[in-house]
Amino acid sequence: MKPFAGTWHLVRLALRRDRLVLPIWVVLIGIIPAATAGLYDQLYPDAAGRASLTAGATGNPSVALLYGPAFDLSTAGGFTAWRYLTFLSLFLALACIFTVTRHTRQEEETGRQELLSSGVTGRYTALTASLLVAGLASPATGLISTVALVVAGLPATGSIAFGLGLALSGWVFSAVAAVTAQLVEYSRTANGLACAVLGLAFLLRGVGDSAKDISWLSWLSPLGWGAQVRPFAGERWAVLLLPLAATVVLCGLAYRLLTRRDVGLSVFPSRPGPAVAAPGLRSPFALAWRLQRGMLIGWLVGFALSGALFGSLAAGIGDVVGGSTEVRQVFERMGGASALVDAYLAAIAGITGMIAAIYTVQANLRMRSEETAYRLEPLLATRVRRLQWAASHLVFSLFGSALLLVVAGTAAGLLHGLRIGDVSGQVPSMLGATLAQLPAVWVVAGISVLLFGLVPKYATTSWSVASLSLAIALYGPVLNLPQPVLDISPFTHVPKLPSATLTATPMLWLTGIAVVTLVVGLAGFRRRDIG
């Protein structure tokens, strides 16, 4: 059989399976830069405001650590590239990593790839199909962003550079995921390794961009290459050869590793566990702990670092905003009408809550993964009851999200308190601001359980719920969306602490909605068939 036999059929299958999630990633990432580019002239209408923005952004290492180097903030294009290119590259990289792993290692993990490989597909078919799907999604995103930026009135040359830098970052991390899918036996571990590479790339870029004496570090990061192309600021097209070369080398490595292992196995095989479990592992909760602990620890580390970073930025947020009254009003819409620093902290607390909602979706979908992998049915054939098993996983979804908010709030309050000399006042203040997001986080968790219990086939649309909440919160105030649209997100109704007064009514309503959706979802799971 030819090694690439059946590739087109698997590409069509992958596109059909991703027909809901992948277009959301592509369109959302593609249109965001253009949607906000037109607001630059409103936010910074005069030369004085732009000069203030440039002075604040270029002289603040914390800002460079977060957004990257600012090459030209005197134009809408330069501001858009600085503000969005690094983060959108990060989001596109995540989409590509999940796509490649889903159609390679996860297919082998569930046994479907072995069935297909027995007769109708070649040795390289699955890997090639997954790379094609992710590889097509990346330039599609870049093309959408380029066309949208041109339509928004930005120069075509810079728009093309922006789109290419964005698309090629997706190619690099598609190839990274192709390699990690060969190294380990389980899709969760493969995703974790690829995300660890992505996190290391973000760290290298951030440290290199914020410290001028070691700026060469940012050249080691694929996330830094897009910014180094300098869209709208004197494009350097030769830099695009770096992600192209990295993609070719990594894809070649992935195909080489593929020939060194059998279907279902990996270059580094997992070690078999003991024949008899320890007494502490003989319960549904212990099993859930084994399955969820790695993900929870990774999220905790990320929340601690991001909380510390955002907290360190708070005292200098006035430098970043400059003298723009319009930008101050945006922060006030996101964080409540009060002093700028408090409004910024409230906005950060809200965004932290929305990211915690993404964790709850991931933790809840672990139940669906166990079901589709046929590991749940034999477990329920023992004395374990359905609700007992589900409750074991929901402990991590509900209380794990609370723990994430505690860690992020403590880290942000500690770093902000150290900068202004008020640790005892800022830590409890930020802790309360982040924990106030918990009812809204639980609403997203409840909707996820509701989908899992009633319509398990569409359980993955929970990602859309969390993503929509995140998009509305991040870009709704910037786009000046009407209040009814902002009200779609449960996070809109949370009191914007520490700049606002704590009111119990919306939190009680949100908690009630979360409880109802959880109960209905669990009741549906108890009555439906498994599989």
Short mmCIF file of C-alpha atoms in Angstrom, two decimals:
data_model
loop_
_atom_site.label_atom_id
_atom_site.label_comp_id
_atom_site.label_asym_id
_atom_site.label_seq_id
_atom_site.Cartn_x
_atom_site.Cartn_y
_atom_site.Cartn_z
CA MET A 1 0.00 0.00 0.00
CA LYS A 2 1.17 3.51 -0.82
CA PRO A 3 2.33 5.39 2.30
CA PHE A 4 0.00 8.34 1.64
CA ALA A 5 -3.05 6.31 0.50
CA GLY A 6 -6.35 7.72 1.77
CA THR A 7 -4.95 11.10 2.80
CA TRP A 8 -7.71 13.08 1.10
CA HIS A 9 -10.40 10.99 2.76
CA LEU A 10 -8.91 11.56 6.22
CA VAL A 11 -8.62 15.28 5.51
CA ARG A 12 -12.33 15.38 4.70
CA LEU A 13 -13.10 13.36 7.83
CA ALA A 14 -11.03 15.72 10.01
CA LEU A 15 -12.66 18.80 8.48
CA ARG A 16 -16.07 17.31 9.11
CA ARG A 17 -15.26 16.53 12.75
CA ASP A 18 -13.84 20.04 13.28
CA ARG A 19 -16.52 21.84 11.31
CA LEU A 20 -17.75 23.72 14.38
CA VAL A 21 -14.67 24.40 16.48
CA LEU A 22 -11.99 25.12 13.84
CA PRO A 23 -13.94 27.82 11.92
CA ILE A 24 -14.56 29.64 15.21
CA TRP A 25 -10.82 29.73 15.93
CA VAL A 26 -9.98 30.84 12.37
CA VAL A 27 -12.59 33.57 12.00
CA LEU A 28 -12.28 34.94 15.52
CA ILE A 29 -8.49 35.21 15.42
CA GLY A 30 -8.59 36.56 11.88
CA ILE A 31 -11.02 39.45 12.39
CA ILE A 32 -9.98 40.69 15.82
CA PRO A 33 -7.03 42.88 14.63
CA ALA A 34 -9.10 44.66 11.98
CA ALA A 35 -12.05 45.08 14.33
CA THR A 36 -9.93 47.12 16.72
CA ALA A 37 -7.54 48.79 14.26
CA GLY A 38 -10.13 51.40 13.31
CA LEU A 39 -10.38 52.54 16.93
CA TYR A 40 -6.76 53.67 17.12
CA ASP A 41 -7.52 57.15 15.83
CA GLN A 42 -10.33 57.46 18.39
CA LEU A 43 -8.20 56.25 21.29
CA TYR A 44 -5.13 58.32 20.37
CA PRO A 45 -6.43 61.18 18.21
CA ASP A 46 -3.43 63.55 18.46
CA ALA A 47 0.35 63.44 18.35
CA ALA A 48 0.69 64.15 22.05
CA GLY A 49 -1.35 61.08 23.00
CA ARG A 50 0.64 58.87 20.65
CA ALA A 51 3.93 60.21 21.95
CA SER A 52 2.79 59.51 25.51
CA LEU A 53 1.80 55.98 24.53
CA THR A 54 5.16 55.37 22.85
CA ALA A 55 7.12 56.68 25.82
CA GLY A 56 5.15 54.56 28.27
CA ALA A 57 5.19 51.34 26.25
CA THR A 58 8.82 51.42 25.18
CA GLY A 59 10.15 52.36 28.60
CA ASN A 60 8.30 49.70 30.60
CA PRO A 61 9.97 46.21 30.67
CA SER A 62 6.78 44.62 32.04
CA VAL A 63 4.84 45.81 29.00
CA ALA A 64 7.50 44.48 26.64
CA LEU A 65 7.39 41.17 28.52
CA LEU A 66 3.66 40.93 27.89
CA TYR A 67 3.19 42.39 24.38
CA GLY A 68 6.66 42.36 22.81
CA PRO A 69 8.74 45.18 21.37
CA ALA A 70 6.93 48.31 20.14
CA PHE A 71 8.57 49.34 16.86
CA ASP A 72 6.15 52.09 15.79
CA LEU A 73 3.17 53.16 17.89
CA SER A 74 2.58 56.36 15.93
CA THR A 75 0.42 54.54 13.36
CA ALA A 76 -2.66 52.35 13.63
CA GLY A 77 -0.86 49.47 11.92
CA GLY A 78 2.15 49.56 14.22
CA PHE A 79 -0.10 49.71 17.27
CA THR A 80 -2.22 46.79 16.01
CA ALA A 81 0.84 44.62 15.33
CA TRP A 82 2.30 45.38 18.77
CA ARG A 83 -0.96 44.87 20.62
CA TYR A 84 -2.24 41.71 18.94
CA LEU A 85 0.35 39.77 16.92
CA THR A 86 2.03 37.95 19.80
CA PHE A 87 -1.17 36.94 21.57
CA LEU A 88 -3.02 35.94 18.42
CA SER A 89 -0.02 33.84 17.40
CA LEU A 90 -0.24 32.19 20.80
CA PHE A 91 -3.94 31.40 20.37
CA LEU A 92 -3.44 30.12 16.81
CA ALA A 93 -0.58 27.93 18.02
CA LEU A 94 -2.88 26.40 20.64
CA ALA A 95 -5.54 25.70 18.01
CA CYS A 96 -2.99 23.99 15.76
CA ILE A 97 -1.53 21.92 18.61
CA PHE A 98 -4.95 20.62 19.64
CA THR A 99 -5.92 19.92 16.02
CA VAL A 100 -2.82 17.90 15.16
CA THR A 101 -2.88 15.89 18.39
CA ARG A 102 -6.60 15.19 18.05
CA HIS A 103 -6.17 13.64 14.60
CA THR A 104 -2.96 11.73 15.31
CA ARG A 105 -2.22 10.57 18.83
CA GLN A 106 -5.84 10.65 20.04
CA GLU A 107 -6.91 8.52 17.06
CA GLU A 108 -4.26 5.96 17.97
CA GLU A 109 -5.18 6.13 21.64
CA THR A 110 -8.81 5.24 20.91
CA GLY A 111 -7.86 2.44 18.52
CA ARG A 112 -9.52 3.98 15.47
CA GLN A 113 -6.21 4.54 13.68
CA GLU A 114 -5.25 0.88 14.01
CA LEU A 115 -8.55 -0.10 12.41
CA LEU A 116 -8.01 2.31 9.51
CA SER A 117 -4.36 1.31 9.08
CA SER A 118 -5.35 -2.34 8.73
CA GLY A 119 -6.63 -1.84 5.23
CA VAL A 120 -7.45 1.53 3.77
CA THR A 121 -4.79 4.07 4.79
CA GLY A 122 -1.02 4.29 4.43
CA ARG A 123 1.68 4.68 7.06
CA TYR A 124 1.95 8.48 6.72
CA THR A 125 -1.72 9.18 6.02
CA ALA A 126 -2.94 10.26 9.47
CA LEU A 127 0.04 12.51 10.19
CA THR A 128 -0.15 14.09 6.74
CA ALA A 129 -3.90 14.67 6.98
CA SER A 130 -3.62 16.33 10.39
CA LEU A 131 -0.78 18.58 9.21
CA LEU A 132 -2.78 19.53 6.13
CA VAL A 133 -5.84 20.47 8.18
CA ALA A 134 -3.84 22.54 10.68
CA GLY A 135 -1.65 23.83 7.86
CA LEU A 136 -4.71 25.05 5.93
CA ALA A 137 -6.28 26.65 9.00
CA SER A 138 -3.16 28.76 9.66
CA PRO A 139 -2.94 30.49 6.23
CA ALA A 140 -6.72 30.84 6.24
CA THR A 141 -6.40 32.79 9.49
CA GLY A 142 -3.55 34.86 8.06
CA LEU A 143 -5.51 35.55 4.88
CA ILE A 144 -8.61 36.66 6.79
CA SER A 145 -6.55 38.97 8.98
CA THR A 146 -4.73 40.42 5.95
CA VAL A 147 -7.88 41.12 3.96
CA ALA A 148 -9.66 42.52 7.01
CA LEU A 149 -6.76 44.86 7.84
CA VAL A 150 -6.65 46.13 4.25
CA VAL A 151 -10.41 46.69 4.30
CA ALA A 152 -9.96 48.58 7.59
CA GLY A 153 -7.70 50.99 5.73
CA LEU A 154 -4.24 49.83 6.79
CA PRO A 155 -1.34 49.56 4.29
CA ALA A 156 -1.38 46.37 2.24
CA THR A 157 2.34 45.63 2.73
CA GLY A 158 2.13 45.68 6.48
CA SER A 159 -1.12 43.72 6.44
CA ILE A 160 0.51 40.96 4.36
CA ALA A 161 3.47 40.85 6.76
CA PHE A 162 1.08 40.63 9.71
CA GLY A 163 -0.88 37.77 8.10
CA LEU A 164 2.25 35.85 7.14
CA GLY A 165 3.79 36.22 10.59
CA LEU A 166 0.56 34.98 12.16
CA ALA A 167 0.10 32.05 9.77
CA LEU A 168 3.67 30.80 9.99
CA SER A 169 3.55 30.68 13.78
CA GLY A 170 0.66 28.22 13.36
CA TRP A 171 2.76 26.13 11.00
CA VAL A 172 5.66 25.93 13.46
CA PHE A 173 3.52 24.71 16.33
CA SER A 174 1.61 22.29 14.10
CA ALA A 175 4.99 20.71 13.42
CA VAL A 176 5.84 20.80 17.14
CA ALA A 177 2.62 18.89 17.89
CA ALA A 178 3.44 16.41 15.12
CA VAL A 179 6.71 15.61 16.90
CA THR A 180 5.26 15.34 20.41
CA ALA A 181 2.53 13.02 19.08
CA GLN A 182 5.30 10.56 18.16
CA LEU A 183 7.12 10.80 21.49
CA VAL A 184 4.44 9.77 23.99
CA GLU A 185 1.57 7.32 24.11
CA TYR A 186 -1.33 9.49 25.27
CA SER A 187 -2.90 12.56 23.68
CA ARG A 188 -3.05 14.49 26.95
CA THR A 189 0.69 14.06 27.45
CA ALA A 190 1.38 14.99 23.82
CA ASN A 191 -0.71 18.16 24.19
CA GLY A 192 1.06 18.93 27.46
CA LEU A 193 4.51 18.61 25.89
CA ALA A 194 3.57 20.80 22.94
CA CYS A 195 2.04 23.42 25.25
CA ALA A 196 5.19 23.31 27.38
CA VAL A 197 7.22 24.14 24.25
CA LEU A 198 4.77 26.97 23.55
CA GLY A 199 5.14 28.25 27.12
CA LEU A 200 8.94 28.11 26.84
CA ALA A 201 8.72 30.06 23.56
CA PHE A 202 6.58 32.73 25.24
CA LEU A 203 9.01 32.93 28.16
CA LEU A 204 12.07 33.27 25.92
CA ARG A 205 10.36 35.97 23.86
CA GLY A 206 9.23 37.85 26.95
CA VAL A 207 12.61 37.80 28.69
CA GLY A 208 14.43 38.73 25.48
CA ASP A 209 12.07 41.61 24.69
CA SER A 210 12.12 43.04 28.22
CA ALA A 211 15.89 42.86 28.84
CA LYS A 212 17.91 44.71 26.21
CA ASP A 213 21.25 43.11 27.11
CA ILE A 214 19.90 39.60 26.36
CA SER A 215 17.51 40.54 23.55
CA TRP A 216 18.96 37.71 21.45
CA LEU A 217 16.77 35.33 23.47
CA SER A 218 13.66 36.53 21.63
CA TRP A 219 15.21 35.27 18.37
CA LEU A 220 15.13 31.73 19.80
CA SER A 221 11.33 31.89 20.14
CA PRO A 222 8.94 31.21 17.23
CA LEU A 223 6.50 33.57 18.96
CA GLY A 224 9.06 36.36 18.65
CA TRP A 225 9.67 35.89 14.92
CA GLY A 226 6.34 37.37 13.90
CA ALA A 227 7.06 40.60 15.78
CA GLN A 228 10.59 40.72 14.36
CA VAL A 229 9.08 40.86 10.84
CA ARG A 230 8.01 44.37 11.94
CA PRO A 231 4.64 44.70 10.18
CA PHE A 232 3.82 48.37 9.46
CA ALA A 233 7.26 49.42 10.75
CA GLY A 234 9.72 48.67 7.92
CA GLU A 235 9.02 45.03 7.11
CA ARG A 236 11.89 42.53 7.28
CA TRP A 237 10.73 39.74 4.98
CA ALA A 238 13.85 37.59 5.47
CA VAL A 239 12.77 36.81 9.03
CA LEU A 240 9.91 34.72 7.59
CA LEU A 241 12.50 32.16 6.50
CA LEU A 242 13.01 31.21 10.17
CA PRO A 243 9.51 29.74 10.77
CA LEU A 244 9.58 28.14 7.33
CA ALA A 245 12.88 26.40 8.08
CA ALA A 246 11.72 25.34 11.55
CA THR A 247 8.51 23.87 10.09
CA VAL A 248 10.41 21.84 7.49
CA VAL A 249 12.91 20.49 10.04
CA LEU A 250 10.25 19.59 12.63
CA CYS A 251 7.96 17.93 10.06
CA GLY A 252 10.90 15.91 8.76
CA LEU A 253 11.68 14.85 12.34
CA ALA A 254 8.06 13.83 12.92
CA TYR A 255 7.98 11.62 9.79
CA ARG A 256 11.34 10.12 10.78
CA LEU A 257 10.09 9.26 14.28
CA LEU A 258 6.88 7.82 12.83
CA THR A 259 8.85 5.09 11.06
CA ARG A 260 10.55 4.08 14.33
CA ARG A 261 7.41 2.98 16.15
CA ASP A 262 4.31 0.85 15.66
CA VAL A 263 0.73 2.14 15.52
CA GLY A 264 -0.53 2.83 19.04
CA LEU A 265 2.96 2.90 20.55
CA SER A 266 5.42 5.75 20.96
CA VAL A 267 9.13 6.51 20.94
CA PHE A 268 9.02 6.69 24.75
CA PRO A 269 6.50 4.00 25.75
CA SER A 270 4.60 4.25 29.01
CA ARG A 271 5.66 1.93 31.79
CA PRO A 272 3.06 -0.58 32.98
CA GLY A 273 1.76 0.10 36.47
CA PRO A 274 1.56 -2.40 39.34
CA ALA A 275 -0.92 -5.24 38.97
CA VAL A 276 -2.72 -4.22 42.15
CA ALA A 277 -3.51 -0.61 43.01
CA ALA A 278 -2.49 0.86 46.35
CA PRO A 279 -5.33 1.27 48.89
CA GLY A 280 -5.31 5.02 48.37
CA LEU A 281 -6.10 4.62 44.66
CA ARG A 282 -9.13 2.32 44.96
CA SER A 283 -11.87 4.92 44.72
CA PRO A 284 -13.46 7.05 41.96
CA PHE A 285 -11.98 10.19 43.49
CA ALA A 286 -8.48 8.69 43.47
CA LEU A 287 -8.91 7.81 39.79
CA ALA A 288 -10.12 11.34 39.03
CA TRP A 289 -7.12 12.74 40.91
CA ARG A 290 -4.77 10.64 38.80
CA LEU A 291 -6.44 11.85 35.62
CA GLN A 292 -6.83 15.52 36.53
CA ARG A 293 -3.81 16.33 38.67
CA GLY A 294 -1.32 17.06 35.87
CA MET A 295 -3.67 19.47 34.16
CA LEU A 296 -4.56 21.20 37.43
CA ILE A 297 -0.92 21.65 38.43
CA GLY A 298 -0.09 23.10 35.02
CA TRP A 299 -2.97 25.59 35.24
CA LEU A 300 -1.93 26.55 38.79
CA VAL A 301 1.58 27.39 37.62
CA GLY A 302 0.19 29.43 34.73
CA PHE A 303 -2.22 31.35 36.96
CA ALA A 304 0.51 32.10 39.49
CA LEU A 305 2.82 33.48 36.79
CA SER A 306 0.13 35.46 34.98
CA GLY A 307 -1.21 36.87 38.25
CA ALA A 308 2.26 37.99 39.25
CA LEU A 309 2.85 39.54 35.82
CA PHE A 310 -0.45 41.43 35.72
CA GLY A 311 0.01 42.54 39.33
CA SER A 312 3.46 43.92 38.57
CA LEU A 313 1.97 45.96 35.70
CA ALA A 314 -0.75 47.62 37.76
CA ALA A 315 1.31 50.40 39.33
CA GLY A 316 2.61 51.49 35.92
CA ILE A 317 -0.63 51.14 33.97
CA GLY A 318 -0.83 54.93 33.63
CA ASP A 319 2.37 54.88 31.54
CA VAL A 320 0.84 52.38 29.13
CA VAL A 321 -2.44 54.27 28.76
CA GLY A 322 -0.72 57.60 28.35
CA GLY A 323 -2.94 60.67 28.29
CA SER A 324 -5.74 59.11 26.28
CA THR A 325 -9.10 59.78 27.87
CA GLU A 326 -10.74 57.27 25.53
CA VAL A 327 -8.52 54.39 26.71
CA ARG A 328 -9.26 55.27 30.31
CA GLN A 329 -12.95 55.04 29.48
CA VAL A 330 -12.40 51.58 27.98
CA PHE A 331 -10.77 50.40 31.21
CA GLU A 332 -13.65 51.90 33.16
CA ARG A 333 -16.13 49.92 31.04
CA MET A 334 -14.16 46.76 31.69
CA GLY A 335 -13.41 47.40 35.33
CA GLY A 336 -15.92 49.90 36.64
CA ALA A 337 -15.87 53.65 36.97
CA SER A 338 -13.15 54.44 39.46
CA ALA A 339 -9.46 55.23 39.62
CA LEU A 340 -7.51 53.86 36.68
CA VAL A 341 -5.47 51.34 38.70
CA ASP A 342 -8.55 49.91 40.40
CA ALA A 343 -10.35 49.71 37.05
CA TYR A 344 -7.35 47.87 35.60
CA LEU A 345 -7.23 45.43 38.55
CA ALA A 346 -10.98 44.80 38.18
CA ALA A 347 -10.51 44.12 34.45
CA ILE A 348 -7.66 41.71 35.20
CA ALA A 349 -9.80 39.91 37.79
CA GLY A 350 -12.56 39.52 35.19
CA ILE A 351 -10.21 38.14 32.55
CA THR A 352 -8.73 35.76 35.13
CA GLY A 353 -12.21 34.44 35.84
CA MET A 354 -12.88 33.86 32.15
CA ILE A 355 -9.67 31.91 31.71
CA ALA A 356 -10.61 29.87 34.79
CA ALA A 357 -13.86 29.08 32.95
CA ILE A 358 -11.77 27.54 30.16
CA TYR A 359 -10.16 25.27 32.76
CA THR A 360 -13.58 24.13 34.01
CA VAL A 361 -14.59 23.19 30.46
CA GLN A 362 -11.39 21.22 29.98
CA ALA A 363 -11.84 19.44 33.32
CA ASN A 364 -15.47 18.59 32.57
CA LEU A 365 -14.72 17.31 29.07
CA ARG A 366 -12.35 14.81 30.65
CA MET A 367 -15.52 12.91 31.58
CA ARG A 368 -16.56 12.79 27.93
CA SER A 369 -13.06 11.64 26.92
CA GLU A 370 -13.27 8.74 29.36
CA GLU A 371 -16.67 7.84 27.94
CA THR A 372 -15.67 7.91 24.27
CA ALA A 373 -12.47 5.97 25.04
CA TYR A 374 -14.65 3.11 26.38
CA ARG A 375 -13.04 3.26 29.82
CA LEU A 376 -16.18 4.45 31.61
CA GLU A 377 -18.47 1.55 30.75
CA PRO A 378 -16.35 -1.21 32.38
CA LEU A 379 -15.87 1.04 35.40
CA LEU A 380 -19.62 1.44 35.84
CA ALA A 381 -19.97 -2.34 35.63
CA THR A 382 -18.40 -2.43 39.12
CA ARG A 383 -19.90 -0.98 42.29
CA VAL A 384 -19.13 2.57 41.15
CA ARG A 385 -22.29 4.60 40.51
CA ARG A 386 -22.67 7.18 37.77
CA LEU A 387 -23.19 10.21 39.99
CA GLN A 388 -20.37 9.11 42.27
CA TRP A 389 -18.01 8.99 39.30
CA ALA A 390 -19.20 12.32 37.90
CA ALA A 391 -18.95 14.02 41.30
CA SER A 392 -15.33 12.91 41.59
CA HIS A 393 -14.48 14.82 38.41
CA LEU A 394 -16.66 17.82 39.28
CA VAL A 395 -14.64 18.31 42.47
CA PHE A 396 -11.73 19.35 40.28
CA SER A 397 -13.87 21.40 37.93
CA LEU A 398 -15.64 23.42 40.64
CA PHE A 399 -13.12 23.61 43.45
CA GLY A 400 -10.12 23.52 41.14
CA SER A 401 -11.38 26.71 39.48
CA ALA A 402 -11.74 28.30 42.91
CA LEU A 403 -8.16 27.34 43.72
CA LEU A 404 -6.96 28.91 40.45
CA LEU A 405 -8.67 32.19 41.33
CA VAL A 406 -7.14 32.14 44.82
CA VAL A 407 -3.64 31.63 43.41
CA ALA A 408 -4.03 34.32 40.72
CA GLY A 409 -5.54 36.83 43.13
CA THR A 410 -2.87 36.24 45.76
CA ALA A 411 -0.03 36.54 43.23
CA ALA A 412 -1.46 39.72 41.67
CA GLY A 413 -2.13 41.33 45.04
CA LEU A 414 1.30 40.38 46.36
CA LEU A 415 3.23 41.82 43.39
CA HIS A 416 1.11 44.98 43.24
CA GLY A 417 1.38 45.39 47.00
CA LEU A 418 5.16 45.04 46.90
CA ARG A 419 5.42 47.74 44.24
CA ILE A 420 3.31 50.27 46.15
CA GLY A 421 4.24 49.13 49.70
CA ASP A 422 0.80 47.86 50.71
CA VAL A 423 0.89 44.05 50.68
CA SER A 424 -1.54 43.65 53.58
CA GLY A 425 -4.14 45.77 51.81
CA GLN A 426 -3.75 44.60 48.23
CA VAL A 427 -3.64 40.82 48.74
CA PRO A 428 -7.12 40.54 50.34
CA SER A 429 -8.46 43.14 47.91
CA MET A 430 -7.35 41.19 44.82
CA LEU A 431 -8.32 37.90 46.42
CA GLY A 432 -11.86 39.18 46.82
CA ALA A 433 -11.89 40.54 43.24
CA THR A 434 -10.90 37.20 41.72
CA LEU A 435 -13.13 35.08 43.95
CA ALA A 436 -16.09 37.29 43.00
CA GLN A 437 -15.77 35.76 39.51
CA LEU A 438 -16.46 32.27 40.86
CA PRO A 439 -20.27 32.23 40.35
CA ALA A 440 -19.81 33.19 36.68
CA VAL A 441 -17.13 30.51 36.28
CA TRP A 442 -19.54 27.96 37.73
CA VAL A 443 -22.24 29.04 35.26
CA VAL A 444 -19.91 28.07 32.38
CA ALA A 445 -19.10 24.82 34.22
CA GLY A 446 -22.82 24.14 34.65
CA ILE A 447 -23.52 24.69 30.95
CA SER A 448 -20.69 22.29 30.14
CA VAL A 449 -22.20 19.62 32.41
CA LEU A 450 -25.61 20.32 30.92
CA LEU A 451 -24.33 19.60 27.40
CA PHE A 452 -22.45 16.51 28.60
CA GLY A 453 -25.51 15.14 30.35
CA LEU A 454 -28.21 15.91 27.80
CA VAL A 455 -26.48 16.09 24.39
CA PRO A 456 -23.06 14.43 24.85
CA LYS A 457 -22.43 14.46 21.11
CA TYR A 458 -22.20 18.25 21.30
CA ALA A 459 -20.34 18.45 24.61
CA THR A 460 -17.34 20.06 22.90
CA THR A 461 -19.44 23.12 22.05
CA SER A 462 -18.73 24.06 25.68
CA TRP A 463 -15.53 25.56 24.27
CA SER A 464 -17.66 27.99 22.28
CA VAL A 465 -19.46 29.13 25.44
CA ALA A 466 -16.19 29.85 27.24
CA SER A 467 -14.58 31.41 24.14
CA LEU A 468 -17.55 33.68 23.53
CA SER A 469 -17.44 34.92 27.12
CA LEU A 470 -13.71 35.57 26.78
CA ALA A 471 -14.07 37.39 23.45
CA ILE A 472 -16.91 39.60 24.68
CA ALA A 473 -14.99 40.55 27.81
CA LEU A 474 -11.70 41.25 26.03
CA TYR A 475 -12.93 43.08 22.97
CA GLY A 476 -16.53 44.07 23.68
CA PRO A 477 -15.63 47.26 25.60
CA VAL A 478 -12.97 48.14 23.01
CA LEU A 479 -15.47 47.70 20.18
CA ASN A 480 -18.06 49.66 22.16
CA LEU A 481 -20.60 46.86 21.76
CA PRO A 482 -24.13 47.57 23.05
CA GLN A 483 -24.95 46.53 26.60
CA PRO A 484 -27.35 43.67 25.59
CA VAL A 485 -24.45 42.00 23.76
CA LEU A 486 -22.12 42.45 26.73
CA ASP A 487 -24.84 41.00 28.99
CA ILE A 488 -24.59 37.65 27.16
CA SER A 489 -21.46 36.90 29.15
CA PRO A 490 -22.12 35.89 32.78
CA PHE A 491 -19.00 37.81 33.74
CA THR A 492 -20.68 41.09 32.80
CA HIS A 493 -22.94 40.73 35.83
CA VAL A 494 -20.18 40.15 38.39
CA PRO A 495 -19.43 43.14 40.69
CA LYS A 496 -16.24 44.72 39.41
CA LEU A 497 -14.15 44.60 42.56
CA PRO A 498 -12.07 46.30 43.88
CA SER A 499 -13.38 49.45 42.17
CA ALA A 500 -17.10 48.72 42.78
CA THR A 501 -19.25 47.87 45.76
CA LEU A 502 -19.94 44.21 46.43
CA THR A 503 -23.59 43.37 45.70
CA ALA A 504 -24.92 39.91 46.47
CA THR A 505 -27.94 39.82 44.14
CA PRO A 506 -26.19 39.08 40.81
CA MET A 507 -23.87 36.56 42.49
CA LEU A 508 -26.83 34.72 44.00
CA TRP A 509 -28.57 34.64 40.60
CA LEU A 510 -25.45 33.32 38.90
CA THR A 511 -24.96 30.69 41.59
CA GLY A 512 -28.59 29.63 41.22
CA ILE A 513 -28.21 29.27 37.45
CA ALA A 514 -25.05 27.23 37.95
CA VAL A 515 -26.79 24.90 40.43
CA VAL A 516 -29.79 24.38 38.12
CA THR A 517 -27.65 23.58 35.08
CA LEU A 518 -25.49 21.21 37.12
CA VAL A 519 -28.49 19.36 38.53
CA VAL A 520 -30.23 19.08 35.15
CA GLY A 521 -27.01 17.95 33.47
CA LEU A 522 -26.34 15.27 36.09
CA ALA A 523 -29.94 14.08 35.90
CA GLY A 524 -29.58 13.74 32.15
CA PHE A 525 -26.31 11.82 32.54
CA ARG A 526 -27.97 9.46 35.01
CA ARG A 527 -30.75 8.58 32.56
CA ARG A 528 -28.99 8.42 29.19
CA ASP A 529 -27.01 5.62 27.56
CA ILE A 530 -23.25 5.46 27.89
CA GLY A 531 -21.22 5.77 24.70
#
